[in-house]
CSV table of C-alpha atoms in Angstrom, one decimal:
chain,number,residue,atom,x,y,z
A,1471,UNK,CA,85.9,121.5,-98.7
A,1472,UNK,CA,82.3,120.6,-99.0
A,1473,UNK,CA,80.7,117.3,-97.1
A,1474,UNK,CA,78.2,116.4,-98.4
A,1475,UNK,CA,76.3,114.6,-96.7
A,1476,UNK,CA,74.4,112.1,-99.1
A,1477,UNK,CA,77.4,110.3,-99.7
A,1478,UNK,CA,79.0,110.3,-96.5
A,1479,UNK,CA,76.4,107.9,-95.2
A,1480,UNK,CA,76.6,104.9,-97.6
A,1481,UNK,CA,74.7,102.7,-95.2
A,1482,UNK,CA,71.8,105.1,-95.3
A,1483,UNK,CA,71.4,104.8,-99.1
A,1484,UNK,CA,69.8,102.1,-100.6
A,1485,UNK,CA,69.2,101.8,-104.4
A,1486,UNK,CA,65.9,102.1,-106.1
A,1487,UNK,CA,65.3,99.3,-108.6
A,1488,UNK,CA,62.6,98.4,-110.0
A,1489,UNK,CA,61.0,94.9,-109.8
A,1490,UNK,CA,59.4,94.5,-113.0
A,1491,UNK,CA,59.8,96.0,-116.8
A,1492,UNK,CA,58.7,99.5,-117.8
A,1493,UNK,CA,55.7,98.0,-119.2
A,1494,UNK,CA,54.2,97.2,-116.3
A,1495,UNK,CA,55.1,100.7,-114.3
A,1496,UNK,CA,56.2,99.0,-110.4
A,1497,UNK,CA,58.9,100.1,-108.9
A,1498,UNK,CA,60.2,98.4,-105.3
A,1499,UNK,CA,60.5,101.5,-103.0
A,1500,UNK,CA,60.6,99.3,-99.7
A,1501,UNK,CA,63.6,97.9,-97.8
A,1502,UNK,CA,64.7,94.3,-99.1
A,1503,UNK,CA,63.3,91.6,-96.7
A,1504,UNK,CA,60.6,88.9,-96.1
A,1505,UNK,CA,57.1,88.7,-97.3
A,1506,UNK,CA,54.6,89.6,-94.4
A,1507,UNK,CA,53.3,86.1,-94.8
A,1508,UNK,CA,56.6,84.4,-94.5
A,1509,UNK,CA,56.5,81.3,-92.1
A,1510,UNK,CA,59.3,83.5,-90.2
A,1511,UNK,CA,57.8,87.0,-89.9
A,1512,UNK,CA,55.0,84.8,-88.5
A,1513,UNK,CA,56.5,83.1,-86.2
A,1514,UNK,CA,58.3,86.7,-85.0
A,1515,UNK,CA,54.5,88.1,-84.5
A,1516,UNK,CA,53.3,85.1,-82.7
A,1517,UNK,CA,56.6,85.4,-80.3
A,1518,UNK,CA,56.2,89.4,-79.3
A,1519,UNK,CA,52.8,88.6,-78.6
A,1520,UNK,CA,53.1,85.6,-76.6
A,1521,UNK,CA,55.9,87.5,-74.6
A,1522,UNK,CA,53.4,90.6,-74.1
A,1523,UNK,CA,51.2,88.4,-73.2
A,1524,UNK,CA,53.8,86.6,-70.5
A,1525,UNK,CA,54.5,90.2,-69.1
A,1526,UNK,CA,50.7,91.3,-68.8
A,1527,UNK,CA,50.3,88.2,-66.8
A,1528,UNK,CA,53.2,88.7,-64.5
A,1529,UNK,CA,52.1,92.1,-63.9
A,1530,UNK,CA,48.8,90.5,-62.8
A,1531,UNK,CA,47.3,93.5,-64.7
A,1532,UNK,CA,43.9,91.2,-65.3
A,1533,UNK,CA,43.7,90.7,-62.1
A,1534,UNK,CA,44.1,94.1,-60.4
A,1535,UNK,CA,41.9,95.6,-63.0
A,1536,UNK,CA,39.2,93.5,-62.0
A,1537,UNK,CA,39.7,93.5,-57.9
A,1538,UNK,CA,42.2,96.5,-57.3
A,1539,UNK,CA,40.5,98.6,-55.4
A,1540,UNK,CA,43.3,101.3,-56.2
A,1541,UNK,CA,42.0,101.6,-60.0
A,1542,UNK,CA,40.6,104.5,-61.0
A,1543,UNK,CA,37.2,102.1,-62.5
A,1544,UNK,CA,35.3,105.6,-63.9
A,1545,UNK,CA,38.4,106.5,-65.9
A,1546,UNK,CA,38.5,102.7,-67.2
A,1547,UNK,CA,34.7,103.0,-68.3
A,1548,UNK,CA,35.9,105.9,-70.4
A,1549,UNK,CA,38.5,103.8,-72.0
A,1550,UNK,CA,36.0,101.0,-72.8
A,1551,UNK,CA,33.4,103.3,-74.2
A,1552,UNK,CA,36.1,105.2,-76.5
A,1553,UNK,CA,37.8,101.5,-77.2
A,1554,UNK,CA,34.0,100.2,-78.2
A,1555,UNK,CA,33.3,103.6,-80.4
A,1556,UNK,CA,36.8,103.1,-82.1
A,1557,UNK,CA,35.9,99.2,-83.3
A,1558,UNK,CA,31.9,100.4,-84.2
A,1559,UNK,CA,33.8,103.1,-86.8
A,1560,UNK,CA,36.7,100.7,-87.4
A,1561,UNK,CA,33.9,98.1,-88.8
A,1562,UNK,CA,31.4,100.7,-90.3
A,1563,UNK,CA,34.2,101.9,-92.7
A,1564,UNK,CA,36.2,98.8,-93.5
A,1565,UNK,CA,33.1,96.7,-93.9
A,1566,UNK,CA,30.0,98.7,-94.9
A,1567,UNK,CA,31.8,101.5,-96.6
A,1568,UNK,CA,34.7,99.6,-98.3
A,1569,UNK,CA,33.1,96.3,-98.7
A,1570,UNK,CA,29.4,96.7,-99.4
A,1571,UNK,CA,29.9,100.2,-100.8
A,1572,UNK,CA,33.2,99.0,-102.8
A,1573,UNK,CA,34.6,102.8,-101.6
A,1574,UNK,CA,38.9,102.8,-101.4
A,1575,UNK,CA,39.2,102.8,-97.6
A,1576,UNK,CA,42.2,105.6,-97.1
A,1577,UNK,CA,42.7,109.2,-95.5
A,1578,UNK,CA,41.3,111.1,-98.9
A,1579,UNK,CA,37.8,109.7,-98.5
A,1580,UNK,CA,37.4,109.4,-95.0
A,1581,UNK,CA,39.5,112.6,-93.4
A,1582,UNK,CA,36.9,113.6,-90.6
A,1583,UNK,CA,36.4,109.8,-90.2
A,1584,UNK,CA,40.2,109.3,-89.6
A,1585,UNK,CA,40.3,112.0,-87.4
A,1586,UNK,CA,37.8,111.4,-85.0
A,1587,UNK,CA,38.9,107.8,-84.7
A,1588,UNK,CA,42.7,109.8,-83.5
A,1589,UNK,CA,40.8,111.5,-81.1
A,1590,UNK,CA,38.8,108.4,-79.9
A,1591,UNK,CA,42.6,106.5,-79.6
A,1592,UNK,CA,44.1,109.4,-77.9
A,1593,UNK,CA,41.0,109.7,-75.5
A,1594,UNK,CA,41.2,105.7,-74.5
A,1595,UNK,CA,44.9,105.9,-74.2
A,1596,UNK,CA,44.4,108.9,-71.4
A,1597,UNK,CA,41.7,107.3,-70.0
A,1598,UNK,CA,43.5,104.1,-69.5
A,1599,UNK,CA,46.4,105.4,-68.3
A,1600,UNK,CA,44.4,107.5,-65.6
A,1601,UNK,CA,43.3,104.8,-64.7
A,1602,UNK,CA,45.5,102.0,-63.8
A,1603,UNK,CA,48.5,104.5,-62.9
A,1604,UNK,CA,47.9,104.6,-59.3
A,1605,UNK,CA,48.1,101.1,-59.2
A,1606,UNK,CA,51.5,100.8,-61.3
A,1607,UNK,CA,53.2,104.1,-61.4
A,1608,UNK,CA,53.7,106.0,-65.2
A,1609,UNK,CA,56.8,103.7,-65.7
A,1610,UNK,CA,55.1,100.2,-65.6
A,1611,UNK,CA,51.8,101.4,-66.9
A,1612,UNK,CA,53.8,102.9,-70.1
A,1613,UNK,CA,55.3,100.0,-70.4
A,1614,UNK,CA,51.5,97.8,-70.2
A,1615,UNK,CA,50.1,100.4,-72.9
A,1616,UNK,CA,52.6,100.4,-75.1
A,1617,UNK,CA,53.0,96.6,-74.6
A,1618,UNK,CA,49.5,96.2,-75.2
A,1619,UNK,CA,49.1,98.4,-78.2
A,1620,UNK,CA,52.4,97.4,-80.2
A,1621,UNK,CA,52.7,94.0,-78.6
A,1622,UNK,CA,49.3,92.5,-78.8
A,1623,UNK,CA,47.0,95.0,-81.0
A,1624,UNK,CA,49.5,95.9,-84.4
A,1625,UNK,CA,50.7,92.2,-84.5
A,1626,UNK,CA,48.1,90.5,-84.1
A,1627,UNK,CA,46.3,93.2,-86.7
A,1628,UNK,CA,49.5,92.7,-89.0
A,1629,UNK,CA,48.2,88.8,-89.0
A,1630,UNK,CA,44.5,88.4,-89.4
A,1631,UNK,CA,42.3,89.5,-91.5
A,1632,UNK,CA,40.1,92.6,-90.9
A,1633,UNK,CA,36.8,90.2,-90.8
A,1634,UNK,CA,38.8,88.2,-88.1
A,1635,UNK,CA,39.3,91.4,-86.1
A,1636,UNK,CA,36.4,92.6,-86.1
A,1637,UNK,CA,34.9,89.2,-85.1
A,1638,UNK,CA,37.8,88.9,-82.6
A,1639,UNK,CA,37.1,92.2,-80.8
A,1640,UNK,CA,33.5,91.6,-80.6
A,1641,UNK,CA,34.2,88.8,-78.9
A,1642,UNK,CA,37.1,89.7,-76.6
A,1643,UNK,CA,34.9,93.1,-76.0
A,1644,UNK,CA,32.0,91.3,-75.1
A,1645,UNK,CA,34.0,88.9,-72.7
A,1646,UNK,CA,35.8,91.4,-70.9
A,1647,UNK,CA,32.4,93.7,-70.2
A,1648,UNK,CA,31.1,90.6,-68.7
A,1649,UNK,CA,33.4,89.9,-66.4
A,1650,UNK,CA,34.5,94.1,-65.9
A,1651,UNK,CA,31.2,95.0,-63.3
């Protein structure tokens, strides 16, 4: 007796159809669900980053970043300057190159560009987490990072336009490097 395995799992397979005629060539390869614009799917972005948001604040992670004497503040200048070089390329390619110089923004045209930006995000997330872990431990500052990056960063990216980012870090950047000494 064979098993196979394809059709043991009927949960796991969902049918490809397409969503328009063969004259216009589109087929739906995603799962069923809402448009990312839906009122809902809103609504779900705004509450993961309002809760993030709640549990930075009861972490008082502002706070001891700015007064804790226990944070590593060398490592966290490391994490600002990689965080500052990841938005310059982050707005050189999405504006200048894909706007002004109408280029397709994607891994084929901008490998080494796509690359160093990894190792810029890999670099920041050390260097923050050398940083602030003698103040929390590696459980609660796991839990900030990854709170921070999937709570705050991709949902609020997944939202606003990349003009409004940009604009948005620039600010928030400049803010924060006022008030970091």
């Amino acid at each position: 007796m064979n098993l196979d395995l394809e059709s043991s799992a009927p949960l796991r397979r969902r049918p490809v159809t397409a969503t328009s005629t063969a004259a216009h060539g589109t087929v739906n390869h995603g799962p069923p669900g809402l448009p990312p614009r839906h009122p809902l799917q809103i609504m779900k972005r705004c509450a993961i980053i309002a809760g993030t948001c709640y549990g930075i604040h009861d972490l008082k992670v502002f706070h001891n970043l700015l007064h804790n004497p226990d944070v590593s503040h060398e490592w966290f200048k490391i994490g600002l300057a990689t965080s500052i070089a990841v938005m310059a390329i982050k707005a050189y390619v999405e504006l200048y190159e894909g706007k002004k110089k109408k280029k397709t923004v994607d891994y084929k045209n901008f490998k080494s560009v796509t690359h160093w930006t990894l190792l810029l995000i890999i670099a920041s997330w050390i260097s923050f987490h050398m940083a602030i872990s003698p103040v929390y431990g590696f459980f609660k500052t796991w839990l900030i990072m990854v709170g921070f990056g999937y709570g705050i960063l991709v949902q609020s990216a997944l939202m606003i336009p990349v003009w409004g980012q940009n604009f948005i870090s620039f600010v928030l950047m400049t803010f924060f490097l006022q008030q970091y000494k």
